[in-house]
């Protein structure tokens, strides 16, 4: 299971990278989203899966899944959501102001 | 804090007052106030005048950064005193001269005098510092103040060019010198020159001896305009003439010479030191005198002559250092004569070169030009200037009855000593030196006679020339008088100043209590040196008379391959190269930067881990996979792959959303209820956001790109994916230590919470949560501003 999840994360990383390397702003933002999903999956997988019950006390199990990566991922989800929201609005504003989302045309001056 | 420290700091302190004086007292020339500083310092240093050459030096120390062994230690001995008197004495005369030279109405005098005082203080600091790092600080201060002074008329592009050139060359030399000092420190553990001299034997055996020596010499050579670093000096002539007289003839260019003399006791015993300094000195001597003849601008001529004379002093210091070499211990006293000649000529050169520069300044002031081709026949119009030029020029040429004659004779003596006591081919040294002296004689004649005799050409001059005001003539007059006085009474100087200086340069040559019995006399019989001088006069006069016939030689030199062109070409080449270099990789296209980042990441992480053999995959700890989990995983992969090929915005957004929901399903499988919940909500909002922007976002164009672009992207992304997957797989099954999570199972006892993840977020690791709230808040404000600001602009 861990291997399988890690490979899925790897696929998400690969495709996320591929999208980030493309020229359109939308694709880049989508690639970022894929990247975050991959990271979260990997964070879960490296700590071992299905080791026990959900980390809730008094549910009748003695062995719990590791709660620490879950806390980390929860933080990470929120932060990447903020990032995605901001970059989406930024992309939209860029397009409205400059009339293009092609990064080739968003190069700026040659002397910057 | 002693009087000596105060003396060094006085010019710096006075710089604070100068602008106020210049601003508030408009009727009196600021120079009069400044004049007091060098004059008082001169009188103060005269008070140290030693009558006994073996006297103990004056040492005062205050700690500056004791933890780094940097003490502001001042050390006044014979060599330092000689230079101090030159700096303050000529400084006084230069300030006096500048009062008449610099106009009160037209010039920014406060700048001028502030830079000048900065320079003066820094120069005093160089000469007095015992601590090498403090010396370096003052050394760079002279570089900076020299830069400011050369660019004093900053509205002229030539001034700026000259200032930049001198700055680049001297500062790079100074920087290498700093490295040399640090190497010395690593060898001995001290920065103090006196302590280093005591350890000279230990230094000579060290492996870093030669690198340290070369680096320090690079600093000395760049400052003292030795070949091939001399090119900045002719361009530094864009400075006002008092500055050229002071900095670029009498003081700053002597700093390198001073450093070589000061460090001779440390390095002087080695043959490398002897050869490098002597050979570079002789080349500089010859090249400077050869190039001086060609110049049409009087100041450029004097600049090249300064270069040549500095080479002369340098080569004498080189020969003198042989006295410290064990191979020549029998002739040590003979060789030390060369050092005496160097010190004497250093003094002489400061005097006559300062005088000549001031006279040229007068000419420039009164006729409006410095071009030799326009000047001529001024002898009867400016008799006093003519007299001063003759005195200075002939002293430079080395004729009696001027002090230059004495040091020139001693120079030949030193060269001949070297030739007689060494290998056969050292015979070349006196020969080259003699030829250079002939050329020196020729340009001195050019300087004196082309300017003042011949045809008077008033139509080519901007002003009607007349004799300068008396105030301007005082300073060069004083120097000219000194030139003659020291010819007739050289022992005034030698017993009181030169001998102590010799003791500083060669402290261990004599037994304690002994003295160099220096007696300079104008005439000591008919010997080789005198014959050489006669030869110079004969050949030099002939060459001068037939100047027109042989000056064609300069046109045979390729104009393309001068050192200046090498410097300019090097500078523009560097700029071009770096521009080219940056423009190749700084494309401005985000894709390229991301590619670099990813490729470096792959190379670094994968490379390191491969070389360490860290990729060990252990699948034994894996848990089982149910069929629905397998289906879920495969559908995540399918949705992701679908995104690469999808060309419509809508399907891409839906694919991303579906991946998000599947991830939250995975969280359910992984027994993470909070995560699943959050992921579900966040994914919903994100999708909604995507759809909100959907209306405005552009259609995804089919990316018409070359195959190479796609292929490289594919390779990079595969590299990233494989690297991260391998890391993820290797990490599993390598639990180096027990997880700390057992502790959090006490969350009910410690925090009263049954949900461990929540207690982690708000109790155990609440800081993370607080800052993540801040992140959300910041993003919200950012989004709001991005949208709102446009509306404001539209309303305006």
mmCIF file with all atom_site columns, C-alpha atoms in Angstrom, chain B residues 67-148:
data_model
loop_
_atom_site.group_PDB
_atom_site.id
_atom_site.type_symbol
_atom_site.label_atom_id
_atom_site.label_alt_id
_atom_site.label_comp_id
_atom_site.label_asym_id
_atom_site.label_entity_id
_atom_site.label_seq_id
_atom_site.pdbx_PDB_ins_code
_atom_site.Cartn_x
_atom_site.Cartn_y
_atom_site.Cartn_z
_atom_site.occupancy
_atom_site.B_iso_or_equiv
_atom_site.pdbx_formal_charge
_atom_site.auth_seq_id
_atom_site.auth_comp_id
_atom_site.auth_asym_id
_atom_site.auth_atom_id
_atom_site.pdbx_PDB_model_num
ATOM 1  C CA . UNK B 1 67  ? 40.030 40.229 19.915 1.00 0.00 ? 67  UNK B CA 1
ATOM 2  C CA . UNK B 1 68  ? 41.215 40.161 16.306 1.00 0.00 ? 68  UNK B CA 1
ATOM 3  C CA . UNK B 1 69  ? 44.689 41.353 17.208 1.00 0.00 ? 69  UNK B CA 1
ATOM 4  C CA . UNK B 1 70  ? 44.052 44.696 15.567 1.00 0.00 ? 70  UNK B CA 1
ATOM 5  C CA . UNK B 1 71  ? 45.637 47.484 17.532 1.00 0.00 ? 71  UNK B CA 1
ATOM 6  C CA . UNK B 1 72  ? 45.947 51.044 16.387 1.00 0.00 ? 72  UNK B CA 1
ATOM 7  C CA . UNK B 1 73  ? 49.676 51.034 16.959 1.00 0.00 ? 73  UNK B CA 1
ATOM 8  C CA . UNK B 1 74  ? 51.789 53.882 15.667 1.00 0.00 ? 74  UNK B CA 1
ATOM 9  C CA . UNK B 1 75  ? 55.475 53.450 15.185 1.00 0.00 ? 75  UNK B CA 1
ATOM 10 C CA . UNK B 1 76  ? 57.715 56.353 14.343 1.00 0.00 ? 76  UNK B CA 1
ATOM 11 C CA . UNK B 1 77  ? 61.234 55.581 13.170 1.00 0.00 ? 77  UNK B CA 1
ATOM 12 C CA . UNK B 1 78  ? 63.620 57.024 10.625 1.00 0.00 ? 78  UNK B CA 1
ATOM 13 C CA . UNK B 1 79  ? 61.852 55.772 7.517  1.00 0.00 ? 79  UNK B CA 1
ATOM 14 C CA . UNK B 1 80  ? 58.474 56.917 8.774  1.00 0.00 ? 80  UNK B CA 1
ATOM 15 C CA . UNK B 1 81  ? 59.827 60.317 9.744  1.00 0.00 ? 81  UNK B CA 1
ATOM 16 C CA . UNK B 1 82  ? 61.311 60.881 6.292  1.00 0.00 ? 82  UNK B CA 1
ATOM 17 C CA . UNK B 1 83  ? 57.964 60.241 4.657  1.00 0.00 ? 83  UNK B CA 1
ATOM 18 C CA . UNK B 1 84  ? 56.043 62.173 7.290  1.00 0.00 ? 84  UNK B CA 1
ATOM 19 C CA . UNK B 1 85  ? 58.147 65.240 6.633  1.00 0.00 ? 85  UNK B CA 1
ATOM 20 C CA . UNK B 1 86  ? 57.601 64.866 2.890  1.00 0.00 ? 86  UNK B CA 1
ATOM 21 C CA . UNK B 1 87  ? 53.849 64.440 3.338  1.00 0.00 ? 87  UNK B CA 1
ATOM 22 C CA . UNK B 1 88  ? 53.336 67.329 5.700  1.00 0.00 ? 88  UNK B CA 1
ATOM 23 C CA . UNK B 1 89  ? 55.970 69.618 4.173  1.00 0.00 ? 89  UNK B CA 1
ATOM 24 C CA . UNK B 1 90  ? 54.856 69.239 0.583  1.00 0.00 ? 90  UNK B CA 1
ATOM 25 C CA . UNK B 1 91  ? 51.289 69.151 1.854  1.00 0.00 ? 91  UNK B CA 1
ATOM 26 C CA . UNK B 1 92  ? 51.773 72.613 3.337  1.00 0.00 ? 92  UNK B CA 1
ATOM 27 C CA . UNK B 1 93  ? 53.232 73.941 0.109  1.00 0.00 ? 93  UNK B CA 1
ATOM 28 C CA . UNK B 1 94  ? 50.520 72.335 -1.995 1.00 0.00 ? 94  UNK B CA 1
ATOM 29 C CA . UNK B 1 95  ? 47.754 73.830 0.113  1.00 0.00 ? 95  UNK B CA 1
ATOM 30 C CA . UNK B 1 96  ? 49.429 77.225 -0.129 1.00 0.00 ? 96  UNK B CA 1
ATOM 31 C CA . UNK B 1 97  ? 49.714 76.815 -3.899 1.00 0.00 ? 97  UNK B CA 1
ATOM 32 C CA . UNK B 1 98  ? 46.114 75.676 -4.233 1.00 0.00 ? 98  UNK B CA 1
ATOM 33 C CA . UNK B 1 99  ? 44.911 78.823 -2.469 1.00 0.00 ? 99  UNK B CA 1
ATOM 34 C CA . UNK B 1 100 ? 46.097 80.750 -5.493 1.00 0.00 ? 100 UNK B CA 1
ATOM 35 C CA . UNK B 1 101 ? 45.336 78.066 -8.022 1.00 0.00 ? 101 UNK B CA 1
ATOM 36 C CA . UNK B 1 102 ? 41.765 77.169 -7.109 1.00 0.00 ? 102 UNK B CA 1
ATOM 37 C CA . UNK B 1 103 ? 39.335 79.962 -7.712 1.00 0.00 ? 103 UNK B CA 1
ATOM 38 C CA . UNK B 1 104 ? 37.118 80.880 -4.793 1.00 0.00 ? 104 UNK B CA 1
ATOM 39 C CA . UNK B 1 105 ? 34.076 81.741 -6.886 1.00 0.00 ? 105 UNK B CA 1
ATOM 40 C CA . UNK B 1 106 ? 34.081 78.955 -9.418 1.00 0.00 ? 106 UNK B CA 1
ATOM 41 C CA . UNK B 1 107 ? 35.221 75.889 -7.534 1.00 0.00 ? 107 UNK B CA 1
ATOM 42 C CA . UNK B 1 108 ? 33.600 73.668 -4.909 1.00 0.00 ? 108 UNK B CA 1
ATOM 43 C CA . UNK B 1 109 ? 36.381 74.272 -2.452 1.00 0.00 ? 109 UNK B CA 1
ATOM 44 C CA . UNK B 1 110 ? 34.827 72.424 0.445  1.00 0.00 ? 110 UNK B CA 1
ATOM 45 C CA . UNK B 1 111 ? 34.946 69.186 -1.564 1.00 0.00 ? 111 UNK B CA 1
ATOM 46 C CA . UNK B 1 112 ? 38.486 69.832 -2.630 1.00 0.00 ? 112 UNK B CA 1
ATOM 47 C CA . UNK B 1 113 ? 39.867 70.420 0.830  1.00 0.00 ? 113 UNK B CA 1
ATOM 48 C CA . UNK B 1 114 ? 37.860 67.674 2.480  1.00 0.00 ? 114 UNK B CA 1
ATOM 49 C CA . UNK B 1 115 ? 39.220 65.102 0.022  1.00 0.00 ? 115 UNK B CA 1
ATOM 50 C CA . UNK B 1 116 ? 42.699 66.522 0.374  1.00 0.00 ? 116 UNK B CA 1
ATOM 51 C CA . UNK B 1 117 ? 42.625 66.307 4.159  1.00 0.00 ? 117 UNK B CA 1
ATOM 52 C CA . UNK B 1 118 ? 41.200 62.788 4.010  1.00 0.00 ? 118 UNK B CA 1
ATOM 53 C CA . UNK B 1 119 ? 44.079 61.848 1.810  1.00 0.00 ? 119 UNK B CA 1
ATOM 54 C CA . UNK B 1 120 ? 46.632 63.518 4.041  1.00 0.00 ? 120 UNK B CA 1
ATOM 55 C CA . UNK B 1 121 ? 45.390 61.764 7.165  1.00 0.00 ? 121 UNK B CA 1
ATOM 56 C CA . UNK B 1 122 ? 45.289 58.422 5.405  1.00 0.00 ? 122 UNK B CA 1
ATOM 57 C CA . UNK B 1 123 ? 48.825 58.896 4.166  1.00 0.00 ? 123 UNK B CA 1
ATOM 58 C CA . UNK B 1 124 ? 50.069 59.717 7.659  1.00 0.00 ? 124 UNK B CA 1
ATOM 59 C CA . UNK B 1 125 ? 48.283 56.593 8.834  1.00 0.00 ? 125 UNK B CA 1
ATOM 60 C CA . UNK B 1 126 ? 49.974 54.389 6.221  1.00 0.00 ? 126 UNK B CA 1
ATOM 61 C CA . UNK B 1 127 ? 53.394 55.628 7.145  1.00 0.00 ? 127 UNK B CA 1
ATOM 62 C CA . UNK B 1 128 ? 52.922 55.381 10.908 1.00 0.00 ? 128 UNK B CA 1
ATOM 63 C CA . UNK B 1 129 ? 50.878 52.183 11.197 1.00 0.00 ? 129 UNK B CA 1
ATOM 64 C CA . UNK B 1 130 ? 52.581 49.232 12.716 1.00 0.00 ? 130 UNK B CA 1
ATOM 65 C CA . UNK B 1 131 ? 49.565 46.973 12.370 1.00 0.00 ? 131 UNK B CA 1
ATOM 66 C CA . UNK B 1 132 ? 49.180 45.628 8.844  1.00 0.00 ? 132 UNK B CA 1
ATOM 67 C CA . UNK B 1 133 ? 45.390 45.676 8.857  1.00 0.00 ? 133 UNK B CA 1
ATOM 68 C CA . UNK B 1 134 ? 45.270 49.256 10.080 1.00 0.00 ? 134 UNK B CA 1
ATOM 69 C CA . UNK B 1 135 ? 47.775 50.039 7.362  1.00 0.00 ? 135 UNK B CA 1
ATOM 70 C CA . UNK B 1 136 ? 45.430 48.430 4.859  1.00 0.00 ? 136 UNK B CA 1
ATOM 71 C CA . UNK B 1 137 ? 42.522 50.554 6.063  1.00 0.00 ? 137 UNK B CA 1
ATOM 72 C CA . UNK B 1 138 ? 44.527 53.721 5.517  1.00 0.00 ? 138 UNK B CA 1
ATOM 73 C CA . UNK B 1 139 ? 45.826 52.355 2.220  1.00 0.00 ? 139 UNK B CA 1
ATOM 74 C CA . UNK B 1 140 ? 42.313 52.013 0.859  1.00 0.00 ? 140 UNK B CA 1
ATOM 75 C CA . UNK B 1 141 ? 41.399 55.428 2.235  1.00 0.00 ? 141 UNK B CA 1
ATOM 76 C CA . UNK B 1 142 ? 44.131 56.897 0.044  1.00 0.00 ? 142 UNK B CA 1
ATOM 77 C CA . UNK B 1 143 ? 42.719 54.973 -2.912 1.00 0.00 ? 143 UNK B CA 1
ATOM 78 C CA . UNK B 1 144 ? 39.266 56.350 -2.290 1.00 0.00 ? 144 UNK B CA 1
ATOM 79 C CA . UNK B 1 145 ? 40.364 59.933 -1.672 1.00 0.00 ? 145 UNK B CA 1
ATOM 80 C CA . UNK B 1 146 ? 42.586 59.775 -4.733 1.00 0.00 ? 146 UNK B CA 1
ATOM 81 C CA . UNK B 1 147 ? 39.581 58.592 -6.705 1.00 0.00 ? 147 UNK B CA 1
ATOM 82 C CA . UNK B 1 148 ? 37.538 61.512 -5.434 1.00 0.00 ? 148 UNK B CA 1
#
